[in-house]
mmCIF file of C-alpha atoms in Angstrom:
data_model
loop_
_atom_site.group_PDB
_atom_site.id
_atom_site.type_symbol
_atom_site.label_atom_id
_atom_site.label_comp_id
_atom_site.label_asym_id
_atom_site.label_seq_id
_atom_site.Cartn_x
_atom_site.Cartn_y
_atom_site.Cartn_z
ATOM 1 C CA MET W 1 20.888 3.246 16.751
ATOM 2 C CA LEU W 2 22.062 2.041 13.307
ATOM 3 C CA LEU W 3 25.334 0.803 14.799
ATOM 4 C CA VAL W 4 23.426 -1.140 17.449
ATOM 5 C CA ARG W 5 21.080 -2.756 14.882
ATOM 6 C CA PHE W 6 23.996 -3.635 12.613
ATOM 7 C CA GLN W 7 25.833 -5.327 15.482
ATOM 8 C CA TYR W 8 22.630 -7.119 16.524
ATOM 9 C CA ASN W 9 22.257 -8.623 13.033
ATOM 10 C CA LEU W 10 25.984 -9.381 12.928
ATOM 11 C CA MET W 11 25.703 -11.304 16.221
ATOM 12 C CA LYS W 12 22.769 -13.320 14.750
ATOM 13 C CA HIS W 13 20.171 -12.067 17.242
ATOM 14 C CA ALA W 14 22.120 -13.000 20.359
ATOM 15 C CA GLY W 15 20.787 -12.207 23.822
ATOM 16 C CA VAL W 16 21.101 -8.777 25.430
ATOM 17 C CA SER W 17 24.186 -9.603 27.552
ATOM 18 C CA VAL W 18 26.187 -11.140 24.661
ATOM 19 C CA PHE W 19 25.112 -8.339 22.381
ATOM 20 C CA LEU W 20 26.062 -5.701 24.994
ATOM 21 C CA SER W 21 29.534 -7.149 25.614
ATOM 22 C CA SER W 22 30.322 -7.280 21.886
ATOM 23 C CA LEU W 23 29.389 -3.616 21.506
ATOM 24 C CA ARG W 24 31.393 -2.539 24.559
ATOM 25 C CA SER W 25 34.528 -4.239 23.258
ATOM 26 C CA ASN W 26 34.817 -1.545 20.574
ATOM 27 C CA ASP W 27 32.871 1.506 21.818
ATOM 28 C CA TRP W 28 31.466 2.928 25.034
ATOM 29 C CA ILE W 29 27.924 4.239 24.524
ATOM 30 C CA PHE W 30 25.874 5.828 27.306
ATOM 31 C CA GLY W 31 22.502 4.136 27.889
ATOM 32 C CA LEU W 32 23.597 1.148 25.824
ATOM 33 C CA ARG W 33 21.817 -1.480 27.928
ATOM 34 C CA SER W 34 18.382 0.138 27.451
ATOM 35 C CA LEU W 35 19.130 0.644 23.748
ATOM 36 C CA CYS W 36 20.083 -3.047 23.386
ATOM 37 C CA LYS W 37 16.913 -4.140 25.165
ATOM 38 C CA LYS W 38 14.849 -1.879 22.904
ATOM 39 C CA VAL W 39 16.422 -3.332 19.743
ATOM 40 C CA CYS W 40 15.931 -6.905 20.999
ATOM 41 C CA HIS W 41 12.269 -6.304 21.883
ATOM 42 C CA GLN W 42 11.504 -4.630 18.541
ATOM 43 C CA CYS W 43 12.993 -7.472 16.474
ATOM 44 C CA VAL W 44 10.133 -9.338 14.769
ATOM 45 C CA ASP W 45 12.163 -12.498 14.236
ATOM 46 C CA CYS W 46 13.026 -12.675 17.933
ATOM 47 C CA GLN W 47 9.404 -12.013 18.903
ATOM 48 C CA ARG W 48 8.333 -15.008 16.831
ATOM 49 C CA GLN W 49 11.093 -17.184 18.254
ATOM 50 C CA ASP W 50 10.467 -16.229 21.884
ATOM 51 C CA SER W 51 6.664 -16.314 21.790
ATOM 52 C CA ARG W 52 4.754 -18.757 23.960
ATOM 53 C CA ALA W 53 3.030 -21.748 22.450
ATOM 54 C CA CYS W 54 -0.700 -21.419 22.002
ATOM 55 C CA ASN W 55 -2.376 -23.876 24.354
ATOM 56 C CA VAL W 56 -6.030 -23.628 23.399
ATOM 57 C CA VAL W 57 -8.345 -26.163 24.977
ATOM 58 C CA PHE W 58 -10.759 -27.461 22.360
ATOM 59 C CA ALA W 59 -14.210 -28.760 23.150
ATOM 60 C CA PRO W 60 -14.435 -32.547 22.937
ATOM 61 C CA LEU W 61 -15.868 -33.844 19.674
ATOM 62 C CA PRO W 62 -18.906 -36.111 19.739
ATOM 63 C CA SER W 63 -18.122 -39.802 19.454
ATOM 64 C CA ASP W 64 -19.817 -39.902 16.032
ATOM 65 C CA ARG W 65 -17.124 -37.589 14.686
ATOM 66 C CA ILE W 66 -14.084 -39.469 15.991
ATOM 67 C CA ASP W 67 -15.087 -43.144 15.742
ATOM 68 C CA ARG W 68 -13.811 -44.927 12.660
ATOM 69 C CA SER W 69 -16.622 -45.437 10.143
ATOM 70 C CA SER W 70 -17.131 -45.479 6.407
ATOM 71 C CA PRO W 71 -17.692 -42.215 4.507
ATOM 72 C CA PHE W 72 -21.261 -40.902 4.539
ATOM 73 C CA SER W 73 -22.365 -43.296 7.275
ATOM 74 C CA ILE W 74 -22.825 -40.315 9.622
ATOM 75 C CA VAL W 75 -24.192 -37.273 7.813
ATOM 76 C CA GLY W 76 -25.660 -33.851 8.338
ATOM 77 C CA VAL W 77 -28.545 -32.820 6.074
ATOM 78 C CA ASP W 78 -29.781 -29.313 5.255
ATOM 79 C CA HIS W 79 -31.452 -27.358 2.475
ATOM 80 C CA ALA W 80 -29.925 -24.318 0.764
ATOM 81 C CA GLY W 81 -31.722 -21.893 -1.468
ATOM 82 C CA PRO W 82 -33.922 -20.832 -3.118
ATOM 83 C CA LEU W 83 -32.104 -20.636 -6.431
ATOM 84 C CA TYR W 84 -33.600 -19.154 -9.568
ATOM 85 C CA CYS W 85 -32.625 -20.474 -13.010
ATOM 86 C CA SER W 86 -32.908 -18.166 -15.983
ATOM 87 C CA ASP W 87 -34.234 -20.890 -18.310
ATOM 88 C CA THR W 88 -37.097 -21.990 -15.984
ATOM 89 C CA GLY W 89 -38.475 -18.532 -15.331
ATOM 90 C CA GLU W 90 -39.603 -17.821 -11.783
ATOM 91 C CA LYS W 91 -39.446 -21.459 -10.610
ATOM 92 C CA LYS W 92 -37.513 -21.955 -7.376
ATOM 93 C CA HIS W 93 -34.958 -24.706 -6.895
ATOM 94 C CA TYR W 94 -33.183 -25.808 -3.736
ATOM 95 C CA ILE W 95 -29.985 -27.673 -2.935
ATOM 96 C CA LEU W 96 -29.879 -30.586 -0.520
ATOM 97 C CA GLN W 97 -26.523 -30.444 1.286
ATOM 98 C CA ILE W 98 -25.316 -33.733 2.729
ATOM 99 C CA THR W 99 -22.130 -33.380 4.790
ATOM 100 C CA CYS W 100 -20.144 -36.393 5.964
ATOM 101 C CA ALA W 101 -19.375 -35.978 9.666
ATOM 102 C CA VAL W 102 -16.274 -38.171 9.580
ATOM 103 C CA ILE W 103 -14.250 -36.950 6.588
ATOM 104 C CA ARG W 104 -16.124 -33.629 6.037
ATOM 105 C CA ALA W 105 -16.953 -34.453 2.410
ATOM 106 C CA LEU W 106 -19.904 -32.673 0.820
ATOM 107 C CA HIS W 107 -22.571 -34.049 -1.534
ATOM 108 C CA LEU W 108 -24.953 -31.606 -3.230
ATOM 109 C CA GLU W 109 -28.219 -32.565 -4.935
ATOM 110 C CA LEU W 110 -30.677 -30.316 -6.741
ATOM 111 C CA VAL W 111 -34.202 -30.464 -5.269
ATOM 112 C CA PRO W 112 -37.216 -29.006 -7.103
ATOM 113 C CA SER W 113 -39.035 -28.004 -3.880
ATOM 114 C CA LEU W 114 -39.047 -28.487 -0.106
ATOM 115 C CA PRO W 115 -41.976 -30.886 0.576
ATOM 116 C CA LEU W 116 -41.485 -34.424 1.840
ATOM 117 C CA ASN W 117 -42.006 -36.220 -1.505
ATOM 118 C CA ASP W 118 -39.214 -34.314 -3.243
ATOM 119 C CA PHE W 119 -36.896 -34.805 -0.278
ATOM 120 C CA ILE W 120 -37.533 -38.567 -0.196
ATOM 121 C CA LEU W 121 -36.844 -38.922 -3.938
ATOM 122 C CA THR W 122 -33.595 -36.970 -3.590
ATOM 123 C CA PHE W 123 -32.592 -38.884 -0.461
ATOM 124 C CA ARG W 124 -33.177 -42.205 -2.275
ATOM 125 C CA ARG W 125 -30.910 -41.009 -5.088
ATOM 126 C CA VAL W 126 -28.183 -40.127 -2.572
ATOM 127 C CA CYS W 127 -28.564 -43.473 -0.778
ATOM 128 C CA ALA W 128 -28.211 -45.285 -4.108
ATOM 129 C CA LEU W 129 -24.879 -43.515 -4.662
ATOM 130 C CA ARG W 130 -23.447 -43.345 -1.145
ATOM 131 C CA GLY W 131 -25.316 -46.009 0.834
ATOM 132 C CA VAL W 132 -27.860 -45.588 3.618
ATOM 133 C CA PRO W 133 -26.349 -43.600 6.503
ATOM 134 C CA SER W 134 -26.529 -44.921 10.044
ATOM 135 C CA VAL W 135 -26.910 -41.505 11.737
ATOM 136 C CA ILE W 136 -28.458 -38.338 10.273
ATOM 137 C CA TYR W 137 -28.229 -34.890 11.859
ATOM 138 C CA SER W 138 -30.595 -32.191 10.678
ATOM 139 C CA ASP W 139 -32.468 -29.120 11.812
ATOM 140 C CA ASN W 140 -36.178 -29.154 12.742
ATOM 141 C CA ALA W 141 -37.581 -28.565 9.241
ATOM 142 C CA LYS W 142 -40.997 -30.123 8.572
ATOM 143 C CA ALA W 143 -39.691 -32.317 5.751
ATOM 144 C CA PHE W 144 -36.897 -33.703 7.945
ATOM 145 C CA LYS W 145 -39.251 -34.471 10.842
ATOM 146 C CA ALA W 146 -41.694 -36.228 8.517
ATOM 147 C CA ALA W 147 -38.873 -38.094 6.745
ATOM 148 C CA SER W 148 -37.510 -39.461 10.019
ATOM 149 C CA GLY W 149 -40.903 -40.937 10.863
ATOM 150 C CA LEU W 150 -41.411 -42.262 7.330
ATOM 151 C CA LEU W 151 -38.005 -43.956 7.230
ATOM 152 C CA GLN W 152 -38.624 -45.472 10.668
ATOM 153 C CA HIS W 153 -41.974 -46.820 9.451
ATOM 154 C CA HIS W 154 -40.638 -48.315 6.201
ATOM 155 C CA LEU W 155 -37.178 -49.532 7.264
ATOM 156 C CA GLY W 156 -37.922 -50.517 10.858
ATOM 157 C CA HIS W 157 -34.781 -51.443 12.803
ATOM 158 C CA ALA W 158 -32.589 -50.756 9.720
ATOM 159 C CA ALA W 159 -33.663 -47.091 9.655
ATOM 160 C CA PRO W 160 -30.980 -44.508 10.375
ATOM 161 C CA VAL W 161 -30.958 -42.762 13.734
ATOM 162 C CA TRP W 162 -32.241 -39.271 13.024
ATOM 163 C CA LYS W 163 -31.062 -36.558 15.419
ATOM 164 C CA LEU W 164 -32.916 -33.267 15.154
ATOM 165 C CA PHE W 165 -31.195 -30.151 16.455
ATOM 166 C CA PRO W 166 -31.906 -26.438 16.379
ATOM 167 C CA LEU W 167 -30.383 -24.718 13.345
ATOM 168 C CA ASN W 168 -27.464 -23.101 15.215
ATOM 169 C CA LEU W 169 -26.175 -26.379 16.729
ATOM 170 C CA LEU W 170 -25.469 -28.202 13.471
ATOM 171 C CA PHE W 171 -21.993 -28.781 12.012
#
């Protein structure tokens, strides 16, 4: 077995027939063909080289994700938390996660609580930094539903399109 492996490495991982003929030029070994096949099949380098390409069919991306647009013009919004700070005692804090759907960048803002007023103040701060998005994806939280109606009322036709989805269908 050691002689066969040595010759296999010496022949630079050649095929079974080339490998077999090089061994038979010097020695005659009984059951050599099956031994050569076994060594070839156990070789990790040859397994990697001879493996089939992975042809996975991916689901088509939504047009919002593949159309060229500026960063943070199409976003996903969600809350994370609660977080407890040691210096504020038992007061809860939350994080507003804003994910860009085009370049997958992430913007995090600290929110004192979940009601609509705190969300609107935080969203205004984000819009001042990043610009008003054209499309917003979010789950069906009460603050997000109320904010979509409020933005539609105040901004009119310039309001972003707000798409509400169940929690498990977001980015």
